Amino acid sequence: MTVAPASPHPDQTGFGSPRAAARAALRDTAGAPAVVLGASFIGFGALVRQNGLSLWHGLLSTATGWALPGQIALVELYAVGASVLAIALAVALSNARLLPMTVTLMPLLRAPRWSGWTYFAAAHFVAVTGWAAAMKVCPRIPEDERLPYFTAFAAALWAMTMATTAVGFFLAGAVPGYVSLGLVFLNPIYFMLVFAGDANVRMRALALGAGAVCGPGLHLVAPDWGLLITGLLAGTLAYAAEKLWSRRDGR
Amino acid sequence: MGDSAQLWGPVAVILIGGLVTYLWRALGVALSGRIDPEGPLFAWTACVAYALLAGLIARMILLPRGDLADTATLDRLAAAAAALLVFFLLTRRNMLLAVAAGSGGLVLLTWLRGAVL
């Protein structure tokens, strides 16, 4: 994704005040990305119930994790009895993209008005949907309004996903078995499509293809560590293949 | 006591999951402006994350656990193909419709099998 750098021009009018920026952010959350996000957390709530965990586990995971790939990896690995170390490493690797995302977003949100700890609090809400919205809107509004805009936008999504996690959990228990299958199947399909849409870059396509081939096989060999081995092995192979490939192209 | 272990065991794992996730975000704040998010280390971690998650998703479709394991592999593959078809060919990457086609497709196929067989 390419994003325009922060504009230094004073022609940005913004929303008028930090408070108004936060209100505008709440209005902006109403849209297709939020609907898709809400639906994917309905799927997560259903997955939580399917794996014998309670509603509180699902809500705690959404509240503290709030990055769906890691949450799904955690539930799936916990359910096959993987060790805490294997789960922690898999979750960390699943969510590693949050580091470069935060590194890119933070300079955009800085303003003298807000103190340093504020950014550490706001950082908890960094996740794809809110990040993409802030990267688009924040360069166009005054510095003071950026952090309120991002935080209000992302915190509203966070609250919404807490609600839809609960909805998914209850729905999975209320509908006939063959319908709740569809709820549990939401996220595999959703992420398959996200990744298929992302596969336009060769390095990503290589990593996705290698991972999809290794994942099921290594799961059969080692249900607890197979996922981590898949990531490290297939990911490193893809990275190396890309380096070799681009070196050959370069000549 | 069994009940309390079932509640608190996962709570500890979930909190650890939340903690390692937040560490990336906090580290991102601390390092922002000081590291290059396009550097080779990030390219490698992105590859590892993509591979790991693609492995997980492929496994969840091909070798699911729980109730999904009782559905036919052919039905799950057909549903996934329907989702891809709607996403790439029938719409301009409409995520909601495509996911509905995939999930709804599996529900429909599973129901049909039960009704017909």
mmCIF file of C-alpha atoms in Angstrom:
data_model
loop_
_atom_site.group_PDB
_atom_site.id
_atom_site.type_symbol
_atom_site.label_atom_id
_atom_site.label_comp_id
_atom_site.label_asym_id
_atom_site.label_seq_id
_atom_site.Cartn_x
_atom_site.Cartn_y
_atom_site.Cartn_z
ATOM 1 C CA MET A 1 0.000 0.000 0.000
ATOM 2 C CA THR A 2 1.415 3.411 -0.929
ATOM 3 C CA VAL A 3 0.564 6.307 1.325
ATOM 4 C CA ALA A 4 1.184 9.977 0.761
ATOM 5 C CA PRO A 5 3.664 11.517 3.224
ATOM 6 C CA ALA A 6 2.492 14.052 5.799
ATOM 7 C CA SER A 7 1.857 17.318 4.041
ATOM 8 C CA PRO A 8 3.611 20.345 5.548
ATOM 9 C CA HIS A 9 1.268 22.778 3.833
ATOM 10 C CA PRO A 10 -0.843 25.050 6.033
ATOM 11 C CA ASP A 11 -3.780 24.745 3.653
ATOM 12 C CA GLN A 12 -5.164 21.860 5.655
ATOM 13 C CA THR A 13 -8.340 22.992 7.329
ATOM 14 C CA GLY A 14 -9.112 19.805 9.214
ATOM 15 C CA PHE A 15 -12.159 19.411 11.403
ATOM 16 C CA GLY A 16 -11.722 22.577 13.544
ATOM 17 C CA SER A 17 -10.601 21.058 16.851
ATOM 18 C CA PRO A 18 -9.272 17.786 18.287
ATOM 19 C CA ARG A 19 -12.727 17.074 19.679
ATOM 20 C CA ALA A 20 -14.356 17.646 16.307
ATOM 21 C CA ALA A 21 -11.731 15.374 14.704
ATOM 22 C CA ALA A 22 -12.660 12.594 17.135
ATOM 23 C CA ARG A 23 -16.351 13.047 16.327
ATOM 24 C CA ALA A 24 -15.620 12.983 12.600
ATOM 25 C CA ALA A 25 -13.634 9.756 13.105
ATOM 26 C CA LEU A 26 -16.627 8.116 14.751
ATOM 27 C CA ARG A 27 -18.746 9.023 11.732
ATOM 28 C CA ASP A 28 -16.050 7.751 9.353
ATOM 29 C CA THR A 29 -16.010 4.296 10.968
ATOM 30 C CA ALA A 30 -19.433 3.606 9.455
ATOM 31 C CA GLY A 31 -18.513 1.897 6.216
ATOM 32 C CA ALA A 32 -17.673 -1.312 4.439
ATOM 33 C CA PRO A 33 -14.321 -1.939 6.218
ATOM 34 C CA ALA A 34 -16.046 -1.824 9.608
ATOM 35 C CA VAL A 35 -18.776 -4.216 8.436
ATOM 36 C CA VAL A 36 -16.175 -6.710 7.192
ATOM 37 C CA LEU A 37 -14.201 -6.332 10.421
ATOM 38 C CA GLY A 38 -17.329 -6.848 12.516
ATOM 39 C CA ALA A 39 -18.241 -9.957 10.543
ATOM 40 C CA SER A 40 -14.771 -11.435 10.935
ATOM 41 C CA PHE A 41 -15.036 -11.049 14.720
ATOM 42 C CA ILE A 42 -18.435 -12.778 14.591
ATOM 43 C CA GLY A 43 -16.468 -15.635 13.047
ATOM 44 C CA PHE A 44 -13.913 -15.369 15.847
ATOM 45 C CA GLY A 45 -16.643 -15.540 18.512
ATOM 46 C CA ALA A 46 -17.991 -18.673 16.847
ATOM 47 C CA LEU A 47 -14.475 -20.167 16.703
ATOM 48 C CA VAL A 48 -14.034 -19.499 20.426
ATOM 49 C CA ARG A 49 -17.220 -21.416 21.261
ATOM 50 C CA GLN A 50 -16.338 -24.206 18.824
ATOM 51 C CA ASN A 51 -13.062 -24.770 20.654
ATOM 52 C CA GLY A 52 -14.699 -25.071 24.056
ATOM 53 C CA LEU A 53 -13.579 -21.686 25.373
ATOM 54 C CA SER A 54 -15.938 -19.310 27.172
ATOM 55 C CA LEU A 55 -17.338 -15.941 26.134
ATOM 56 C CA TRP A 56 -14.959 -14.280 28.608
ATOM 57 C CA HIS A 57 -11.977 -15.858 26.896
ATOM 58 C CA GLY A 58 -13.137 -14.497 23.546
ATOM 59 C CA LEU A 59 -13.738 -11.012 24.927
ATOM 60 C CA LEU A 60 -10.403 -10.986 26.770
ATOM 61 C CA SER A 61 -8.609 -12.023 23.595
ATOM 62 C CA THR A 62 -10.292 -9.323 21.513
ATOM 63 C CA ALA A 63 -9.699 -6.701 24.230
ATOM 64 C CA THR A 64 -6.002 -7.443 24.800
ATOM 65 C CA GLY A 65 -4.916 -8.890 21.460
ATOM 66 C CA TRP A 66 -7.047 -7.085 18.918
ATOM 67 C CA ALA A 67 -5.210 -8.465 15.920
ATOM 68 C CA LEU A 68 -7.267 -11.265 14.441
ATOM 69 C CA PRO A 69 -4.566 -13.475 12.834
ATOM 70 C CA GLY A 70 -2.772 -13.869 16.162
ATOM 71 C CA GLN A 71 -6.062 -14.441 17.978
ATOM 72 C CA ILE A 72 -7.028 -17.236 15.587
ATOM 73 C CA ALA A 73 -3.585 -18.831 15.807
ATOM 74 C CA LEU A 74 -3.829 -18.684 19.608
ATOM 75 C CA VAL A 75 -7.242 -20.377 19.787
ATOM 76 C CA GLU A 76 -6.319 -23.061 17.238
ATOM 77 C CA LEU A 77 -2.983 -23.881 18.892
ATOM 78 C CA TYR A 78 -4.445 -23.841 22.391
ATOM 79 C CA ALA A 79 -7.090 -26.300 21.231
ATOM 80 C CA VAL A 80 -4.485 -28.796 19.932
ATOM 81 C CA GLY A 81 -2.660 -28.572 23.259
ATOM 82 C CA ALA A 82 0.399 -26.660 22.099
ATOM 83 C CA SER A 83 2.776 -25.367 24.787
ATOM 84 C CA VAL A 84 2.602 -21.765 26.003
ATOM 85 C CA LEU A 85 5.978 -21.081 24.385
ATOM 86 C CA ALA A 86 4.852 -22.392 20.989
ATOM 87 C CA ILE A 87 1.651 -20.339 21.223
ATOM 88 C CA ALA A 88 3.448 -17.147 22.281
ATOM 89 C CA LEU A 89 5.976 -17.444 19.429
ATOM 90 C CA ALA A 90 3.295 -18.183 16.824
ATOM 91 C CA VAL A 91 1.169 -15.251 17.998
ATOM 92 C CA ALA A 92 4.202 -12.961 17.988
ATOM 93 C CA LEU A 93 5.165 -13.970 14.450
ATOM 94 C CA SER A 94 1.559 -13.736 13.218
ATOM 95 C CA ASN A 95 1.346 -10.167 14.475
ATOM 96 C CA ALA A 96 4.877 -9.009 13.636
ATOM 97 C CA ARG A 97 3.558 -6.653 10.951
ATOM 98 C CA LEU A 98 2.260 -4.415 13.774
ATOM 99 C CA LEU A 99 5.828 -3.190 14.351
ATOM 100 C CA PRO A 100 6.456 -1.684 10.890
ATOM 101 C CA MET A 101 2.856 -0.453 10.817
ATOM 102 C CA THR A 102 3.309 1.412 14.108
ATOM 103 C CA VAL A 103 6.722 2.698 13.042
ATOM 104 C CA THR A 104 5.118 4.195 9.916
ATOM 105 C CA LEU A 105 2.060 5.624 11.644
ATOM 106 C CA MET A 106 3.549 7.249 14.743
ATOM 107 C CA PRO A 107 5.542 10.075 13.099
ATOM 108 C CA LEU A 108 2.294 11.111 11.444
ATOM 109 C CA LEU A 109 0.466 11.371 14.785
ATOM 110 C CA ARG A 110 3.094 13.321 16.708
ATOM 111 C CA ALA A 111 2.138 16.776 18.006
ATOM 112 C CA PRO A 112 3.673 18.761 20.894
ATOM 113 C CA ARG A 113 0.244 18.988 22.496
ATOM 114 C CA TRP A 114 0.159 15.289 23.476
ATOM 115 C CA SER A 115 2.550 13.745 25.997
ATOM 116 C CA GLY A 116 4.724 10.726 25.301
ATOM 117 C CA TRP A 117 2.701 8.073 27.165
ATOM 118 C CA THR A 118 -0.387 8.973 25.112
ATOM 119 C CA TYR A 119 1.243 7.357 22.083
ATOM 120 C CA PHE A 120 1.934 4.158 23.968
ATOM 121 C CA ALA A 121 -1.739 4.013 24.961
ATOM 122 C CA ALA A 122 -2.966 4.828 21.441
ATOM 123 C CA ALA A 123 -0.598 2.204 19.984
ATOM 124 C CA HIS A 124 -2.719 -0.578 21.473
ATOM 125 C CA PHE A 125 -5.342 0.288 18.863
ATOM 126 C CA VAL A 126 -3.021 -0.109 15.872
ATOM 127 C CA ALA A 127 -4.575 -2.699 13.561
ATOM 128 C CA VAL A 128 -5.119 -2.817 9.826
ATOM 129 C CA THR A 129 -8.457 -1.019 9.379
ATOM 130 C CA GLY A 130 -7.795 1.952 11.686
ATOM 131 C CA TRP A 131 -4.205 2.197 10.487
ATOM 132 C CA ALA A 132 -5.272 2.456 6.844
ATOM 133 C CA ALA A 133 -7.864 5.133 7.656
ATOM 134 C CA ALA A 134 -5.371 7.218 9.677
ATOM 135 C CA MET A 135 -2.668 6.908 6.995
ATOM 136 C CA LYS A 136 -5.163 8.322 4.512
ATOM 137 C CA VAL A 137 -6.805 11.097 6.555
ATOM 138 C CA CYS A 138 -4.123 12.297 8.988
ATOM 139 C CA PRO A 139 -1.728 13.879 6.452
ATOM 140 C CA ARG A 140 -4.595 16.134 5.399
ATOM 141 C CA ILE A 141 -5.535 17.498 8.848
ATOM 142 C CA PRO A 142 -3.667 19.668 11.399
ATOM 143 C CA GLU A 143 -1.219 17.904 13.755
ATOM 144 C CA ASP A 144 -3.341 18.437 16.875
ATOM 145 C CA GLU A 145 -6.271 16.610 15.338
ATOM 146 C CA ARG A 146 -4.435 13.513 14.130
ATOM 147 C CA LEU A 147 -4.016 11.523 17.338
ATOM 148 C CA PRO A 148 -7.661 12.167 18.366
ATOM 149 C CA TYR A 149 -8.812 11.130 14.898
ATOM 150 C CA PHE A 150 -6.853 7.870 14.893
ATOM 151 C CA THR A 151 -7.660 6.986 18.503
ATOM 152 C CA ALA A 152 -11.386 7.649 18.199
ATOM 153 C CA PHE A 153 -11.580 5.741 14.917
ATOM 154 C CA ALA A 154 -9.669 2.698 16.148
ATOM 155 C CA ALA A 155 -11.176 2.627 19.658
ATOM 156 C CA ALA A 156 -14.671 2.685 18.150
ATOM 157 C CA LEU A 157 -13.772 -0.306 15.959
ATOM 158 C CA TRP A 158 -12.272 -2.031 18.979
ATOM 159 C CA ALA A 159 -15.493 -1.584 20.965
ATOM 160 C CA MET A 160 -17.531 -2.791 17.993
ATOM 161 C CA THR A 161 -15.410 -5.943 17.653
ATOM 162 C CA MET A 162 -15.917 -6.697 21.355
ATOM 163 C CA ALA A 163 -19.662 -6.636 20.686
ATOM 164 C CA THR A 164 -19.454 -8.764 17.529
ATOM 165 C CA THR A 165 -17.185 -11.298 19.273
ATOM 166 C CA ALA A 166 -20.035 -11.786 21.755
ATOM 167 C CA VAL A 167 -22.615 -11.881 18.946
ATOM 168 C CA GLY A 168 -20.649 -14.624 17.169
ATOM 169 C CA PHE A 169 -20.293 -16.612 20.374
ATOM 170 C CA PHE A 170 -24.036 -16.539 21.113
ATOM 171 C CA LEU A 171 -25.072 -16.969 17.486
ATOM 172 C CA ALA A 172 -22.930 -20.119 17.134
ATOM 173 C CA GLY A 173 -24.843 -21.621 20.052
ATOM 174 C CA ALA A 174 -28.284 -20.484 18.887
ATOM 175 C CA VAL A 175 -28.381 -21.571 15.239
ATOM 176 C CA PRO A 176 -28.547 -25.151 13.897
ATOM 177 C CA GLY A 177 -25.230 -26.984 13.671
ATOM 178 C CA TYR A 178 -24.900 -26.754 9.907
ATOM 179 C CA VAL A 179 -25.346 -22.951 10.071
ATOM 180 C CA SER A 180 -22.761 -22.473 12.820
ATOM 181 C CA LEU A 181 -20.346 -24.315 10.510
ATOM 182 C CA GLY A 182 -20.617 -21.322 8.208
ATOM 183 C CA LEU A 183 -19.712 -18.942 11.044
ATOM 184 C CA VAL A 184 -16.602 -20.935 11.944
ATOM 185 C CA PHE A 185 -15.707 -21.054 8.245
ATOM 186 C CA LEU A 186 -15.923 -17.210 7.929
ATOM 187 C CA ASN A 187 -12.333 -16.492 8.893
ATOM 188 C CA PRO A 188 -10.540 -19.148 6.855
ATOM 189 C CA ILE A 189 -12.431 -17.808 3.818
ATOM 190 C CA TYR A 190 -11.880 -14.165 4.784
ATOM 191 C CA PHE A 191 -8.121 -14.542 5.213
ATOM 192 C CA MET A 192 -7.821 -16.721 2.127
ATOM 193 C CA LEU A 193 -9.336 -13.827 0.134
ATOM 194 C CA VAL A 194 -7.223 -11.159 1.873
ATOM 195 C CA PHE A 195 -4.076 -13.141 1.088
ATOM 196 C CA ALA A 196 -5.135 -13.965 -2.463
ATOM 197 C CA GLY A 197 -5.721 -10.239 -3.002
ATOM 198 C CA ASP A 198 -2.287 -9.472 -1.500
ATOM 199 C CA ALA A 199 -0.420 -11.992 -3.646
ATOM 200 C CA ASN A 200 0.328 -9.440 -6.383
ATOM 201 C CA VAL A 201 3.845 -8.900 -4.981
ATOM 202 C CA ARG A 202 6.187 -11.778 -5.897
ATOM 203 C CA MET A 203 7.796 -12.116 -2.447
ATOM 204 C CA ARG A 204 4.381 -12.287 -0.769
ATOM 205 C CA ALA A 205 3.060 -14.756 -3.326
ATOM 206 C CA LEU A 206 6.079 -17.009 -2.726
ATOM 207 C CA ALA A 207 5.624 -16.852 1.059
ATOM 208 C CA LEU A 208 1.882 -17.500 0.821
ATOM 209 C CA GLY A 209 2.291 -20.396 -1.600
ATOM 210 C CA ALA A 210 5.100 -22.050 0.354
ATOM 211 C CA GLY A 211 3.197 -21.590 3.618
ATOM 212 C CA ALA A 212 -0.045 -23.015 2.223
ATOM 213 C CA VAL A 213 1.840 -26.094 0.966
ATOM 214 C CA CYS A 214 3.856 -26.687 4.157
ATOM 215 C CA GLY A 215 1.156 -25.813 6.709
ATOM 216 C CA PRO A 216 -1.194 -28.805 6.455
ATOM 217 C CA GLY A 217 1.640 -31.339 6.094
ATOM 218 C CA LEU A 218 3.667 -30.042 9.025
ATOM 219 C CA HIS A 219 0.500 -29.911 11.106
ATOM 220 C CA LEU A 220 0.128 -33.666 10.604
ATOM 221 C CA VAL A 221 3.744 -34.248 11.623
ATOM 222 C CA ALA A 222 3.731 -31.891 14.626
ATOM 223 C CA PRO A 223 0.412 -30.243 15.570
ATOM 224 C CA ASP A 224 2.021 -28.076 18.244
ATOM 225 C CA TRP A 225 5.157 -26.744 16.502
ATOM 226 C CA GLY A 226 4.146 -27.306 12.856
ATOM 227 C CA LEU A 227 2.773 -23.809 12.420
ATOM 228 C CA LEU A 228 5.938 -22.116 13.664
ATOM 229 C CA ILE A 229 8.142 -24.356 11.545
ATOM 230 C CA THR A 230 5.924 -23.572 8.552
ATOM 231 C CA GLY A 231 6.368 -19.833 9.109
ATOM 232 C CA LEU A 232 10.124 -19.938 9.643
ATOM 233 C CA LEU A 233 10.871 -22.513 6.946
ATOM 234 C CA ALA A 234 8.503 -21.412 4.191
ATOM 235 C CA GLY A 235 8.976 -17.715 5.007
ATOM 236 C CA THR A 236 12.775 -17.941 4.904
ATOM 237 C CA LEU A 237 12.661 -19.986 1.682
ATOM 238 C CA ALA A 238 10.406 -17.376 0.089
ATOM 239 C CA TYR A 239 12.674 -14.554 1.247
ATOM 240 C CA ALA A 240 15.780 -16.321 -0.100
ATOM 241 C CA ALA A 241 14.059 -17.179 -3.391
ATOM 242 C CA GLU A 242 13.053 -13.549 -3.831
ATOM 243 C CA LYS A 243 16.629 -12.377 -3.179
ATOM 244 C CA LEU A 244 18.032 -14.857 -5.729
ATOM 245 C CA TRP A 245 15.338 -14.002 -8.237
ATOM 246 C CA SER A 246 15.771 -10.238 -7.980
ATOM 247 C CA ARG A 247 19.581 -10.609 -8.171
ATOM 248 C CA ARG A 248 19.213 -12.594 -11.401
ATOM 249 C CA ASP A 249 16.766 -10.018 -12.766
ATOM 250 C CA GLY A 250 19.189 -7.265 -11.826
ATOM 251 C CA ARG A 251 21.919 -8.605 -14.121
ATOM 252 C CA MET B 1 -11.537 -26.925 40.635
ATOM 253 C CA GLY B 2 -11.751 -28.372 37.138
ATOM 254 C CA ASP B 3 -13.998 -25.468 36.209
ATOM 255 C CA SER B 4 -11.571 -22.908 37.530
ATOM 256 C CA ALA B 5 -8.659 -24.510 35.646
ATOM 257 C CA GLN B 6 -10.753 -24.382 32.466
ATOM 258 C CA LEU B 7 -11.348 -20.677 33.041
ATOM 259 C CA TRP B 8 -7.910 -19.533 34.230
ATOM 260 C CA GLY B 9 -5.650 -21.717 32.096
ATOM 261 C CA PRO B 10 -6.792 -20.073 28.847
ATOM 262 C CA VAL B 11 -6.845 -16.650 30.541
ATOM 263 C CA ALA B 12 -3.097 -16.897 31.188
ATOM 264 C CA VAL B 13 -2.412 -17.950 27.577
ATOM 265 C CA ILE B 14 -4.661 -15.190 26.201
ATOM 266 C CA LEU B 15 -2.969 -12.541 28.363
ATOM 267 C CA ILE B 16 0.441 -13.712 27.159
ATOM 268 C CA GLY B 17 -0.878 -13.501 23.588
ATOM 269 C CA GLY B 18 -2.095 -9.956 24.269
ATOM 270 C CA LEU B 19 1.242 -9.034 25.803
ATOM 271 C CA VAL B 20 3.425 -10.257 22.920
ATOM 272 C CA THR B 21 1.073 -8.488 20.505
ATOM 273 C CA TYR B 22 1.269 -5.213 22.428
ATOM 274 C CA LEU B 23 5.071 -5.471 22.575
ATOM 275 C CA TRP B 24 5.221 -4.983 18.776
ATOM 276 C CA ARG B 25 3.045 -1.885 19.057
ATOM 277 C CA ALA B 26 5.041 -0.400 21.966
ATOM 278 C CA LEU B 27 8.317 -1.170 20.211
ATOM 279 C CA GLY B 28 6.917 0.545 17.126
ATOM 280 C CA VAL B 29 6.307 3.736 19.133
ATOM 281 C CA ALA B 30 9.770 3.578 20.709
ATOM 282 C CA LEU B 31 11.541 2.975 17.399
ATOM 283 C CA SER B 32 9.436 5.196 15.145
ATOM 284 C CA GLY B 33 11.589 7.524 13.117
ATOM 285 C CA ARG B 34 14.712 5.523 14.001
ATOM 286 C CA ILE B 35 14.334 2.410 11.867
ATOM 287 C CA ASP B 36 13.462 1.843 8.259
ATOM 288 C CA PRO B 37 10.182 -0.081 7.948
ATOM 289 C CA GLU B 38 11.224 -1.120 4.428
ATOM 290 C CA GLY B 39 14.472 -2.775 5.574
ATOM 291 C CA PRO B 40 15.461 -6.430 4.935
ATOM 292 C CA LEU B 41 14.648 -7.572 8.496
ATOM 293 C CA PHE B 42 11.062 -6.432 8.048
ATOM 294 C CA ALA B 43 10.845 -8.041 4.626
ATOM 295 C CA TRP B 44 11.926 -11.352 6.177
ATOM 296 C CA THR B 45 9.475 -11.074 9.126
ATOM 297 C CA ALA B 46 6.696 -10.246 6.672
ATOM 298 C CA CYS B 47 7.550 -13.426 4.723
ATOM 299 C CA VAL B 48 7.499 -15.498 7.911
ATOM 300 C CA ALA B 49 4.156 -14.018 8.985
ATOM 301 C CA TYR B 50 2.591 -14.540 5.545
ATOM 302 C CA ALA B 51 3.855 -18.123 5.358
ATOM 303 C CA LEU B 52 2.718 -18.942 8.887
ATOM 304 C CA LEU B 53 -0.757 -17.528 8.351
ATOM 305 C CA ALA B 54 -1.148 -19.067 4.892
ATOM 306 C CA GLY B 55 -0.184 -22.386 6.492
ATOM 307 C CA LEU B 56 -2.789 -21.898 9.209
ATOM 308 C CA ILE B 57 -5.556 -20.945 6.766
ATOM 309 C CA ALA B 58 -4.751 -23.837 4.397
ATOM 310 C CA ARG B 59 -4.807 -26.206 7.358
ATOM 311 C CA MET B 60 -8.133 -24.807 8.616
ATOM 312 C CA ILE B 61 -9.679 -25.420 5.186
ATOM 313 C CA LEU B 62 -8.046 -28.787 4.370
ATOM 314 C CA LEU B 63 -7.693 -30.298 7.846
ATOM 315 C CA PRO B 64 -10.198 -28.486 10.063
ATOM 316 C CA ARG B 65 -10.942 -29.421 13.635
ATOM 317 C CA GLY B 66 -14.226 -29.593 15.547
ATOM 318 C CA ASP B 67 -17.524 -29.609 13.653
ATOM 319 C CA LEU B 68 -15.893 -28.484 10.410
ATOM 320 C CA ALA B 69 -14.018 -31.786 10.378
ATOM 321 C CA ASP B 70 -17.364 -33.536 9.811
ATOM 322 C CA THR B 71 -17.987 -31.644 6.560
ATOM 323 C CA ALA B 72 -16.819 -33.091 3.255
ATOM 324 C CA THR B 73 -13.401 -31.895 2.056
ATOM 325 C CA LEU B 74 -14.904 -31.523 -1.414
ATOM 326 C CA ASP B 75 -17.614 -29.215 -0.029
ATOM 327 C CA ARG B 76 -15.074 -27.020 1.740
ATOM 328 C CA LEU B 77 -12.954 -26.770 -1.406
ATOM 329 C CA ALA B 78 -16.021 -26.006 -3.531
ATOM 330 C CA ALA B 79 -17.087 -23.293 -1.056
ATOM 331 C CA ALA B 80 -13.587 -21.772 -1.086
ATOM 332 C CA ALA B 81 -13.617 -21.825 -4.904
ATOM 333 C CA ALA B 82 -17.021 -20.096 -4.906
ATOM 334 C CA ALA B 83 -15.638 -17.355 -2.643
ATOM 335 C CA LEU B 84 -12.644 -16.828 -4.954
ATOM 336 C CA LEU B 85 -14.942 -16.760 -7.975
ATOM 337 C CA VAL B 86 -17.187 -14.090 -6.456
ATOM 338 C CA PHE B 87 -14.213 -12.064 -5.189
ATOM 339 C CA PHE B 88 -12.129 -11.977 -8.367
ATOM 340 C CA LEU B 89 -14.533 -12.599 -11.249
ATOM 341 C CA LEU B 90 -18.119 -11.781 -10.339
ATOM 342 C CA THR B 91 -17.533 -8.632 -8.257
ATOM 343 C CA ARG B 92 -14.811 -6.015 -7.908
ATOM 344 C CA ARG B 93 -13.320 -7.684 -4.861
ATOM 345 C CA ASN B 94 -16.451 -7.360 -2.748
ATOM 346 C CA MET B 95 -15.292 -8.978 0.488
ATOM 347 C CA LEU B 96 -18.732 -9.265 2.092
ATOM 348 C CA LEU B 97 -20.342 -10.988 -0.879
ATOM 349 C CA ALA B 98 -17.360 -13.275 -1.392
ATOM 350 C CA VAL B 99 -17.205 -14.361 2.252
ATOM 351 C CA ALA B 100 -20.976 -14.867 2.218
ATOM 352 C CA ALA B 101 -20.609 -17.062 -0.881
ATOM 353 C CA GLY B 102 -17.897 -19.162 0.789
ATOM 354 C CA SER B 103 -19.561 -19.580 4.166
ATOM 355 C CA GLY B 104 -23.080 -19.796 2.761
ATOM 356 C CA GLY B 105 -21.867 -22.236 0.127
ATOM 357 C CA LEU B 106 -20.502 -24.604 2.767
ATOM 358 C CA VAL B 107 -23.723 -24.378 4.798
ATOM 359 C CA LEU B 108 -25.791 -25.080 1.696
ATOM 360 C CA LEU B 109 -23.673 -28.009 0.506
ATOM 361 C CA THR B 110 -23.599 -29.567 3.975
ATOM 362 C CA TRP B 111 -27.378 -29.145 4.312
ATOM 363 C CA LEU B 112 -27.945 -30.647 0.859
ATOM 364 C CA ARG B 113 -25.843 -33.686 1.737
ATOM 365 C CA GLY B 114 -27.885 -34.199 4.891
ATOM 366 C CA ALA B 115 -31.182 -33.687 3.067
ATOM 367 C CA VAL B 116 -30.402 -35.831 0.024
ATOM 368 C CA LEU B 117 -28.301 -38.632 1.472
#
